[in-house]
PDB file of N, CA and C in Angstrom:
ATOM      1  N   MET O   1      43.044  49.045  16.937  1.00  0.00           N
ATOM      2  CA  MET O   1      43.453  49.421  15.613  1.00  0.00           C
ATOM      3  C   MET O   1      44.076  48.255  14.840  1.00  0.00           C
ATOM      4  N   VAL O   2      44.589  47.282  15.533  1.00  0.00           N
ATOM      5  CA  VAL O   2      45.173  46.127  14.861  1.00  0.00           C
ATOM      6  C   VAL O   2      44.111  45.404  14.048  1.00  0.00           C
ATOM      7  N   HIS O   3      42.870  45.346  14.567  1.00  0.00           N
ATOM      8  CA  HIS O   3      41.811  44.632  13.858  1.00  0.00           C
ATOM      9  C   HIS O   3      41.543  45.245  12.493  1.00  0.00           C
ATOM     10  N   ALA O   4      41.553  46.577  12.380  1.00  0.00           N
ATOM     11  CA  ALA O   4      41.333  47.239  11.098  1.00  0.00           C
ATOM     12  C   ALA O   4      42.436  46.851  10.115  1.00  0.00           C
ATOM     13  N   ARG O   5      43.663  46.789  10.598  1.00  0.00           N
ATOM     14  CA  ARG O   5      44.782  46.421   9.731  1.00  0.00           C
ATOM     15  C   ARG O   5      44.654  44.988   9.256  1.00  0.00           C
ATOM     16  N   VAL O   6      44.350  44.095  10.149  1.00  0.00           N
ATOM     17  CA  VAL O   6      44.219  42.684   9.800  1.00  0.00           C
ATOM     18  C   VAL O   6      43.074  42.497   8.818  1.00  0.00           C
ATOM     19  N   ARG O   7      41.964  43.151   9.063  1.00  0.00           N
ATOM     20  CA  ARG O   7      40.805  43.034   8.174  1.00  0.00           C
ATOM     21  C   ARG O   7      41.147  43.522   6.769  1.00  0.00           C
ATOM     22  N   THR O   8      41.825  44.645   6.662  1.00  0.00           N
ATOM     23  CA  THR O   8      42.208  45.186   5.365  1.00  0.00           C
ATOM     24  C   THR O   8      43.115  44.202   4.633  1.00  0.00           C
ATOM     25  N   LEU O   9      44.066  43.650   5.346  1.00  0.00           N
ATOM     26  CA  LEU O   9      44.983  42.709   4.718  1.00  0.00           C
ATOM     27  C   LEU O   9      44.280  41.429   4.312  1.00  0.00           C
ATOM     28  N   CYS O  10      43.261  41.015   5.059  1.00  0.00           N
ATOM     29  CA  CYS O  10      42.516  39.812   4.703  1.00  0.00           C
ATOM     30  C   CYS O  10      41.664  40.035   3.454  1.00  0.00           C
ATOM     31  N   ILE O  11      41.093  41.219   3.320  1.00  0.00           N
ATOM     32  CA  ILE O  11      40.256  41.511   2.160  1.00  0.00           C
ATOM     33  C   ILE O  11      41.102  41.609   0.897  1.00  0.00           C
ATOM     34  N   TYR O  12      42.253  42.250   1.003  1.00  0.00           N
ATOM     35  CA  TYR O  12      43.124  42.478  -0.146  1.00  0.00           C
ATOM     36  C   TYR O  12      44.530  41.969   0.152  1.00  0.00           C
ATOM     37  N   PRO O  13      44.700  40.646   0.277  1.00  0.00           N
ATOM     38  CA  PRO O  13      46.000  40.123   0.706  1.00  0.00           C
ATOM     39  C   PRO O  13      47.138  40.390  -0.280  1.00  0.00           C
ATOM     40  N   ASN O  14      46.833  40.574  -1.548  1.00  0.00           N
ATOM     41  CA  ASN O  14      47.881  40.749  -2.543  1.00  0.00           C
ATOM     42  C   ASN O  14      48.041  42.185  -3.012  1.00  0.00           C
ATOM     43  N   ARG O  15      47.405  43.128  -2.328  1.00  0.00           N
ATOM     44  CA  ARG O  15      47.487  44.523  -2.735  1.00  0.00           C
ATOM     45  C   ARG O  15      48.174  45.363  -1.667  1.00  0.00           C
ATOM     46  N   THR O  16      49.000  46.277  -2.116  1.00  0.00           N
ATOM     47  CA  THR O  16      49.648  47.207  -1.203  1.00  0.00           C
ATOM     48  C   THR O  16      48.721  48.393  -0.974  1.00  0.00           C
ATOM     49  N   ALA O  17      49.027  49.206   0.037  1.00  0.00           N
ATOM     50  CA  ALA O  17      48.234  50.402   0.297  1.00  0.00           C
ATOM     51  C   ALA O  17      48.248  51.315  -0.927  1.00  0.00           C
ATOM     52  N   GLY O  18      49.371  51.397  -1.600  1.00  0.00           N
ATOM     53  CA  GLY O  18      49.476  52.227  -2.801  1.00  0.00           C
ATOM     54  C   GLY O  18      48.561  51.744  -3.909  1.00  0.00           C
ATOM     55  N   GLU O  19      48.467  50.446  -4.083  1.00  0.00           N
ATOM     56  CA  GLU O  19      47.582  49.892  -5.110  1.00  0.00           C
ATOM     57  C   GLU O  19      46.114  50.166  -4.782  1.00  0.00           C
ATOM     58  N   LEU O  20      45.776  50.082  -3.484  1.00  0.00           N
ATOM     59  CA  LEU O  20      44.403  50.399  -3.086  1.00  0.00           C
ATOM     60  C   LEU O  20      44.086  51.860  -3.358  1.00  0.00           C
ATOM     61  N   ARG O  21      45.047  52.740  -3.062  1.00  0.00           N
ATOM     62  CA  ARG O  21      44.850  54.167  -3.328  1.00  0.00           C
ATOM     63  C   ARG O  21      44.621  54.407  -4.809  1.00  0.00           C
ATOM     64  N   GLU O  22      45.440  53.773  -5.638  1.00  0.00           N
ATOM     65  CA  GLU O  22      45.305  53.931  -7.080  1.00  0.00           C
ATOM     66  C   GLU O  22      43.966  53.396  -7.569  1.00  0.00           C
ATOM     67  N   ALA O  23      43.501  52.326  -6.952  1.00  0.00           N
ATOM     68  CA  ALA O  23      42.213  51.745  -7.330  1.00  0.00           C
ATOM     69  C   ALA O  23      41.060  52.613  -6.835  1.00  0.00           C
ATOM     70  N   GLY O  24      41.336  53.502  -5.878  1.00  0.00           N
ATOM     71  CA  GLY O  24      40.311  54.414  -5.381  1.00  0.00           C
ATOM     72  C   GLY O  24      39.207  53.728  -4.589  1.00  0.00           C
ATOM     73  N   MET O  25      39.570  52.783  -3.727  1.00  0.00           N
ATOM     74  CA  MET O  25      38.562  52.087  -2.926  1.00  0.00           C
ATOM     75  C   MET O  25      37.914  53.072  -1.968  1.00  0.00           C
ATOM     76  N   ARG O  26      36.654  53.370  -2.203  1.00  0.00           N
ATOM     77  CA  ARG O  26      35.928  54.323  -1.369  1.00  0.00           C
ATOM     78  C   ARG O  26      35.210  53.573  -0.252  1.00  0.00           C
ATOM     79  N   LEU O  27      35.322  54.097   0.957  1.00  0.00           N
ATOM     80  CA  LEU O  27      34.714  53.486   2.131  1.00  0.00           C
ATOM     81  C   LEU O  27      33.870  54.537   2.851  1.00  0.00           C
ATOM     82  N   LEU O  28      32.639  54.174   3.172  1.00  0.00           N
ATOM     83  CA  LEU O  28      31.779  55.040   3.969  1.00  0.00           C
ATOM     84  C   LEU O  28      31.833  54.551   5.406  1.00  0.00           C
ATOM     85  N   LEU O  29      32.326  55.402   6.299  1.00  0.00           N
ATOM     86  CA  LEU O  29      32.401  55.110   7.724  1.00  0.00           C
ATOM     87  C   LEU O  29      31.241  55.828   8.411  1.00  0.00           C
ATOM     88  N   VAL O  30      30.341  55.065   9.005  1.00  0.00           N
ATOM     89  CA  VAL O  30      29.177  55.640   9.685  1.00  0.00           C
ATOM     90  C   VAL O  30      29.389  55.443  11.178  1.00  0.00           C
ATOM     91  N   GLU O  31      29.761  56.536  11.868  1.00  0.00           N
ATOM     92  CA  GLU O  31      30.133  56.482  13.280  1.00  0.00           C
ATOM     93  C   GLU O  31      29.844  57.835  13.910  1.00  0.00           C
ATOM     94  N   ASP O  32      29.060  57.846  15.006  1.00  0.00           N
ATOM     95  CA  ASP O  32      28.698  59.110  15.646  1.00  0.00           C
ATOM     96  C   ASP O  32      29.753  59.620  16.625  1.00  0.00           C
ATOM     97  N   ASP O  33      30.661  58.790  17.062  1.00  0.00           N
ATOM     98  CA  ASP O  33      31.721  59.206  17.983  1.00  0.00           C
ATOM     99  C   ASP O  33      32.908  59.716  17.162  1.00  0.00           C
ATOM    100  N   ASN O  34      33.156  61.018  17.225  1.00  0.00           N
ATOM    101  CA  ASN O  34      34.208  61.618  16.403  1.00  0.00           C
ATOM    102  C   ASN O  34      35.603  61.098  16.717  1.00  0.00           C
ATOM    103  N   HIS O  35      35.864  60.734  17.979  1.00  0.00           N
ATOM    104  CA  HIS O  35      37.183  60.206  18.345  1.00  0.00           C
ATOM    105  C   HIS O  35      37.411  58.832  17.708  1.00  0.00           C
ATOM    106  N   VAL O  36      36.404  57.986  17.771  1.00  0.00           N
ATOM    107  CA  VAL O  36      36.499  56.658  17.156  1.00  0.00           C
ATOM    108  C   VAL O  36      36.637  56.810  15.645  1.00  0.00           C
ATOM    109  N   ALA O  37      35.836  57.686  15.064  1.00  0.00           N
ATOM    110  CA  ALA O  37      35.871  57.893  13.613  1.00  0.00           C
ATOM    111  C   ALA O  37      37.232  58.408  13.151  1.00  0.00           C
ATOM    112  N   ALA O  38      37.815  59.324  13.911  1.00  0.00           N
ATOM    113  CA  ALA O  38      39.121  59.866  13.530  1.00  0.00           C
ATOM    114  C   ALA O  38      40.192  58.778  13.552  1.00  0.00           C
ATOM    115  N   ALA O  39      40.170  57.949  14.579  1.00  0.00           N
ATOM    116  CA  ALA O  39      41.159  56.869  14.676  1.00  0.00           C
ATOM    117  C   ALA O  39      40.984  55.860  13.538  1.00  0.00           C
ATOM    118  N   LEU O  40      39.748  55.445  13.308  1.00  0.00           N
ATOM    119  CA  LEU O  40      39.485  54.487  12.230  1.00  0.00           C
ATOM    120  C   LEU O  40      39.834  55.078  10.870  1.00  0.00           C
ATOM    121  N   SER O  41      39.472  56.328  10.651  1.00  0.00           N
ATOM    122  CA  SER O  41      39.764  56.978   9.375  1.00  0.00           C
ATOM    123  C   SER O  41      41.266  57.018   9.105  1.00  0.00           C
ATOM    124  N   ALA O  42      42.046  57.326  10.130  1.00  0.00           N
ATOM    125  CA  ALA O  42      43.500  57.395   9.968  1.00  0.00           C
ATOM    126  C   ALA O  42      44.075  56.039   9.585  1.00  0.00           C
ATOM    127  N   VAL O  43      43.637  55.000  10.267  1.00  0.00           N
ATOM    128  CA  VAL O  43      44.145  53.654   9.975  1.00  0.00           C
ATOM    129  C   VAL O  43      43.705  53.210   8.580  1.00  0.00           C
ATOM    130  N   LEU O  44      42.458  53.421   8.263  1.00  0.00           N
ATOM    131  CA  LEU O  44      41.948  53.002   6.954  1.00  0.00           C
ATOM    132  C   LEU O  44      42.616  53.769   5.817  1.00  0.00           C
ATOM    133  N   ALA O  45      42.833  55.051   6.018  1.00  0.00           N
ATOM    134  CA  ALA O  45      43.507  55.860   4.987  1.00  0.00           C
ATOM    135  C   ALA O  45      44.931  55.364   4.757  1.00  0.00           C
ATOM    136  N   ARG O  46      45.621  54.983   5.831  1.00  0.00           N
ATOM    137  CA  ARG O  46      46.985  54.451   5.683  1.00  0.00           C
ATOM    138  C   ARG O  46      46.995  53.163   4.873  1.00  0.00           C
ATOM    139  N   HIS O  47      45.869  52.463   4.872  1.00  0.00           N
ATOM    140  CA  HIS O  47      45.783  51.206   4.128  1.00  0.00           C
ATOM    141  C   HIS O  47      45.107  51.383   2.775  1.00  0.00           C
ATOM    142  N   GLY O  48      45.031  52.628   2.333  1.00  0.00           N
ATOM    143  CA  GLY O  48      44.621  52.874   0.967  1.00  0.00           C
ATOM    144  C   GLY O  48      43.167  53.212   0.730  1.00  0.00           C
ATOM    145  N   PHE O  49      42.372  53.298   1.777  1.00  0.00           N
ATOM    146  CA  PHE O  49      40.961  53.612   1.582  1.00  0.00           C
ATOM    147  C   PHE O  49      40.734  55.116   1.521  1.00  0.00           C
ATOM    148  N   ASP O  50      39.816  55.520   0.658  1.00  0.00           N
ATOM    149  CA  ASP O  50      39.344  56.894   0.573  1.00  0.00           C
ATOM    150  C   ASP O  50      38.109  56.960   1.466  1.00  0.00           C
ATOM    151  N   VAL O  51      38.256  57.490   2.687  1.00  0.00           N
ATOM    152  CA  VAL O  51      37.214  57.414   3.714  1.00  0.00           C
ATOM    153  C   VAL O  51      36.323  58.646   3.695  1.00  0.00           C
ATOM    154  N   THR O  52      35.010  58.400   3.678  1.00  0.00           N
ATOM    155  CA  THR O  52      34.011  59.442   3.872  1.00  0.00           C
ATOM    156  C   THR O  52      33.320  59.142   5.189  1.00  0.00           C
ATOM    157  N   HIS O  53      33.184  60.150   6.046  1.00  0.00           N
ATOM    158  CA  HIS O  53      32.616  59.954   7.381  1.00  0.00           C
ATOM    159  C   HIS O  53      31.204  60.517   7.449  1.00  0.00           C
ATOM    160  N   ALA O  54      30.253  59.680   7.847  1.00  0.00           N
ATOM    161  CA  ALA O  54      28.880  60.112   8.120  1.00  0.00           C
ATOM    162  C   ALA O  54      28.648  59.932   9.615  1.00  0.00           C
ATOM    163  N   ARG O  55      27.989  60.899  10.257  1.00  0.00           N
ATOM    164  CA  ARG O  55      27.804  60.881  11.710  1.00  0.00           C
ATOM    165  C   ARG O  55      26.440  60.389  12.163  1.00  0.00           C
ATOM    166  N   SER O  56      25.546  60.099  11.225  1.00  0.00           N
ATOM    167  CA  SER O  56      24.210  59.628  11.587  1.00  0.00           C
ATOM    168  C   SER O  56      23.679  58.725  10.471  1.00  0.00           C
ATOM    169  N   GLY O  57      22.589  58.058  10.759  1.00  0.00           N
ATOM    170  CA  GLY O  57      21.962  57.221   9.747  1.00  0.00           C
ATOM    171  C   GLY O  57      21.501  58.046   8.558  1.00  0.00           C
ATOM    172  N   GLU O  58      20.942  59.213   8.832  1.00  0.00           N
ATOM    173  CA  GLU O  58      20.470  60.077   7.751  1.00  0.00           C
ATOM    174  C   GLU O  58      21.620  60.545   6.860  1.00  0.00           C
ATOM    175  N   GLU O  59      22.739  60.932   7.479  1.00  0.00           N
ATOM    176  CA  GLU O  59      23.924  61.326   6.691  1.00  0.00           C
ATOM    177  C   GLU O  59      24.408  60.164   5.834  1.00  0.00           C
ATOM    178  N   ALA O  60      24.372  58.962   6.391  1.00  0.00           N
ATOM    179  CA  ALA O  60      24.808  57.777   5.643  1.00  0.00           C
ATOM    180  C   ALA O  60      23.914  57.548   4.441  1.00  0.00           C
ATOM    181  N   LEU O  61      22.608  57.632   4.653  1.00  0.00           N
ATOM    182  CA  LEU O  61      21.670  57.406   3.549  1.00  0.00           C
ATOM    183  C   LEU O  61      21.848  58.454   2.459  1.00  0.00           C
ATOM    184  N   GLN O  62      22.097  59.703   2.849  1.00  0.00           N
ATOM    185  CA  GLN O  62      22.333  60.752   1.855  1.00  0.00           C
ATOM    186  C   GLN O  62      23.615  60.475   1.075  1.00  0.00           C
ATOM    187  N   ALA O  63      24.643  59.991   1.764  1.00  0.00           N
ATOM    188  CA  ALA O  63      25.916  59.694   1.102  1.00  0.00           C
ATOM    189  C   ALA O  63      25.788  58.515   0.142  1.00  0.00           C
ATOM    190  N   LEU O  64      24.833  57.634   0.421  1.00  0.00           N
ATOM    191  CA  LEU O  64      24.661  56.442  -0.401  1.00  0.00           C
ATOM    192  C   LEU O  64      23.765  56.661  -1.611  1.00  0.00           C
ATOM    193  N   VAL O  65      23.195  57.861  -1.744  1.00  0.00           N
ATOM    194  CA  VAL O  65      22.398  58.160  -2.930  1.00  0.00           C
ATOM    195  C   VAL O  65      23.310  57.985  -4.140  1.00  0.00           C
ATOM    196  N   PRO O  66      22.849  57.223  -5.127  1.00  0.00           N
ATOM    197  CA  PRO O  66      23.718  56.906  -6.267  1.00  0.00           C
ATOM    198  C   PRO O  66      24.295  58.141  -6.963  1.00  0.00           C
ATOM    199  N   GLU O  67      25.594  58.281  -6.847  1.00  0.00           N
ATOM    200  CA  GLU O  67      26.358  59.334  -7.516  1.00  0.00           C
ATOM    201  C   GLU O  67      27.732  58.785  -7.809  1.00  0.00           C
ATOM    202  N   GLY O  68      28.230  59.020  -8.954  1.00  0.00           N
ATOM    203  CA  GLY O  68      29.593  58.601  -9.272  1.00  0.00           C
ATOM    204  C   GLY O  68      29.796  57.112  -9.107  1.00  0.00           C
ATOM    205  N   ASN O  69      30.930  56.748  -8.501  1.00  0.00           N
ATOM    206  CA  ASN O  69      31.318  55.344  -8.352  1.00  0.00           C
ATOM    207  C   ASN O  69      30.730  54.664  -7.123  1.00  0.00           C
ATOM    208  N   GLY O  70      30.137  55.419  -6.221  1.00  0.00           N
ATOM    209  CA  GLY O  70      29.604  54.817  -5.007  1.00  0.00           C
ATOM    210  C   GLY O  70      30.710  54.361  -4.070  1.00  0.00           C
ATOM    211  N   PHE O  71      30.347  53.521  -3.122  1.00  0.00           N
ATOM    212  CA  PHE O  71      31.294  53.028  -2.120  1.00  0.00           C
ATOM    213  C   PHE O  71      31.504  51.535  -2.304  1.00  0.00           C
ATOM    214  N   GLY O  72      32.743  51.106  -2.142  1.00  0.00           N
ATOM    215  CA  GLY O  72      33.053  49.681  -2.204  1.00  0.00           C
ATOM    216  C   GLY O  72      32.798  48.998  -0.878  1.00  0.00           C
ATOM    217  N   VAL O  73      32.851  49.783   0.219  1.00  0.00           N
ATOM    218  CA  VAL O  73      32.683  49.240   1.571  1.00  0.00           C
ATOM    219  C   VAL O  73      31.921  50.254   2.416  1.00  0.00           C
ATOM    220  N   VAL O  74      31.014  49.740   3.269  1.00  0.00           N
ATOM    221  CA  VAL O  74      30.352  50.576   4.273  1.00  0.00           C
ATOM    222  C   VAL O  74      30.646  49.950   5.631  1.00  0.00           C
ATOM    223  N   LEU O  75      31.259  50.735   6.508  1.00  0.00           N
ATOM    224  CA  LEU O  75      31.553  50.310   7.876  1.00  0.00           C
ATOM    225  C   LEU O  75      30.544  51.042   8.758  1.00  0.00           C
ATOM    226  N   LEU O  76      29.587  50.308   9.315  1.00  0.00           N
ATOM    227  CA  LEU O  76      28.407  50.899   9.932  1.00  0.00           C
ATOM    228  C   LEU O  76      28.314  50.600  11.418  1.00  0.00           C
ATOM    229  N   ASP O  77      28.215  51.668  12.217  1.00  0.00           N
ATOM    230  CA  ASP O  77      27.975  51.564  13.656  1.00  0.00           C
ATOM    231  C   ASP O  77      26.504  51.166  13.842  1.00  0.00           C
ATOM    232  N   LEU O  78      26.242  50.242  14.723  1.00  0.00           N
ATOM    233  CA  LEU O  78      24.852  49.826  14.946  1.00  0.00           C
ATOM    234  C   LEU O  78      24.110  50.747  15.901  1.00  0.00           C
ATOM    235  N   GLY O  79      24.831  51.517  16.727  1.00  0.00           N
ATOM    236  CA  GLY O  79      24.198  52.392  17.707  1.00  0.00           C
ATOM    237  C   GLY O  79      24.330  53.853  17.320  1.00  0.00           C
ATOM    238  N   LEU O  80      23.522  54.308  16.385  1.00  0.00           N
ATOM    239  CA  LEU O  80      23.562  55.697  15.925  1.00  0.00           C
ATOM    240  C   LEU O  80      22.502  56.521  16.651  1.00  0.00           C
ATOM    241  N   PRO O  81      22.673  57.837  16.703  1.00  0.00           N
ATOM    242  CA  PRO O  81      21.741  58.662  17.482  1.00  0.00           C
ATOM    243  C   PRO O  81      20.331  58.755  16.896  1.00  0.00           C
ATOM    244  N   ASP O  82      20.192  58.718  15.565  1.00  0.00           N
ATOM    245  CA  ASP O  82      18.877  58.918  14.962  1.00  0.00           C
ATOM    246  C   ASP O  82      18.160  57.638  14.580  1.00  0.00           C
ATOM    247  N   GLN O  83      18.915  56.580  14.290  1.00  0.00           N
ATOM    248  CA  GLN O  83      18.346  55.274  13.954  1.00  0.00           C
ATOM    249  C   GLN O  83      19.454  54.253  14.109  1.00  0.00           C
ATOM    250  N   ASP O  84      19.098  53.002  14.307  1.00  0.00           N
ATOM    251  CA  ASP O  84      20.177  52.038  14.475  1.00  0.00           C
ATOM    252  C   ASP O  84      20.672  51.550  13.114  1.00  0.00           C
ATOM    253  N   GLY O  85      21.823  50.937  13.140  1.00  0.00           N
ATOM    254  CA  GLY O  85      22.462  50.488  11.903  1.00  0.00           C
ATOM    255  C   GLY O  85      21.627  49.501  11.126  1.00  0.00           C
ATOM    256  N   TYR O  86      20.833  48.680  11.818  1.00  0.00           N
ATOM    257  CA  TYR O  86      19.969  47.718  11.137  1.00  0.00           C
ATOM    258  C   TYR O  86      18.915  48.448  10.302  1.00  0.00           C
ATOM    259  N   GLU O  87      18.391  49.554  10.828  1.00  0.00           N
ATOM    260  CA  GLU O  87      17.425  50.345  10.070  1.00  0.00           C
ATOM    261  C   GLU O  87      18.064  50.937   8.823  1.00  0.00           C
ATOM    262  N   VAL O  88      19.282  51.424   8.965  1.00  0.00           N
ATOM    263  CA  VAL O  88      19.992  51.997   7.828  1.00  0.00           C
ATOM    264  C   VAL O  88      20.186  50.925   6.760  1.00  0.00           C
ATOM    265  N   CYS O  89      20.582  49.740   7.165  1.00  0.00           N
ATOM    266  CA  CYS O  89      20.773  48.631   6.210  1.00  0.00           C
ATOM    267  C   CYS O  89      19.476  48.260   5.505  1.00  0.00           C
ATOM    268  N   GLY O  90      18.381  48.346   6.233  1.00  0.00           N
ATOM    269  CA  GLY O  90      17.082  47.990   5.665  1.00  0.00           C
ATOM    270  C   GLY O  90      16.585  48.947   4.601  1.00  0.00           C
ATOM    271  N   LYS O  91      17.148  50.151   4.602  1.00  0.00           N
ATOM    272  CA  LYS O  91      16.710  51.151   3.624  1.00  0.00           C
ATOM    273  C   LYS O  91      17.570  51.093   2.402  1.00  0.00           C
TER     274      LYS O  91
END
């Protein structure tokens, strides 16, 4: 979990979690393991991200259909049950 915190701080070194929340940074987390997703979602939410969880490549692609503001960040698992992360990126 430390890596998620460090990464967030590196991306936005001058912003607090509150400022990120106000900015509404939306993040799509694509992870089929619910335990891993829950832990990552909790850490990311504490650092100001509005997290949406997709459990498969197909769910991720549906979430990425252009609507509203879209996502500022996609955190993608490469080993998904229906297709790998590289395939999702290619679409």
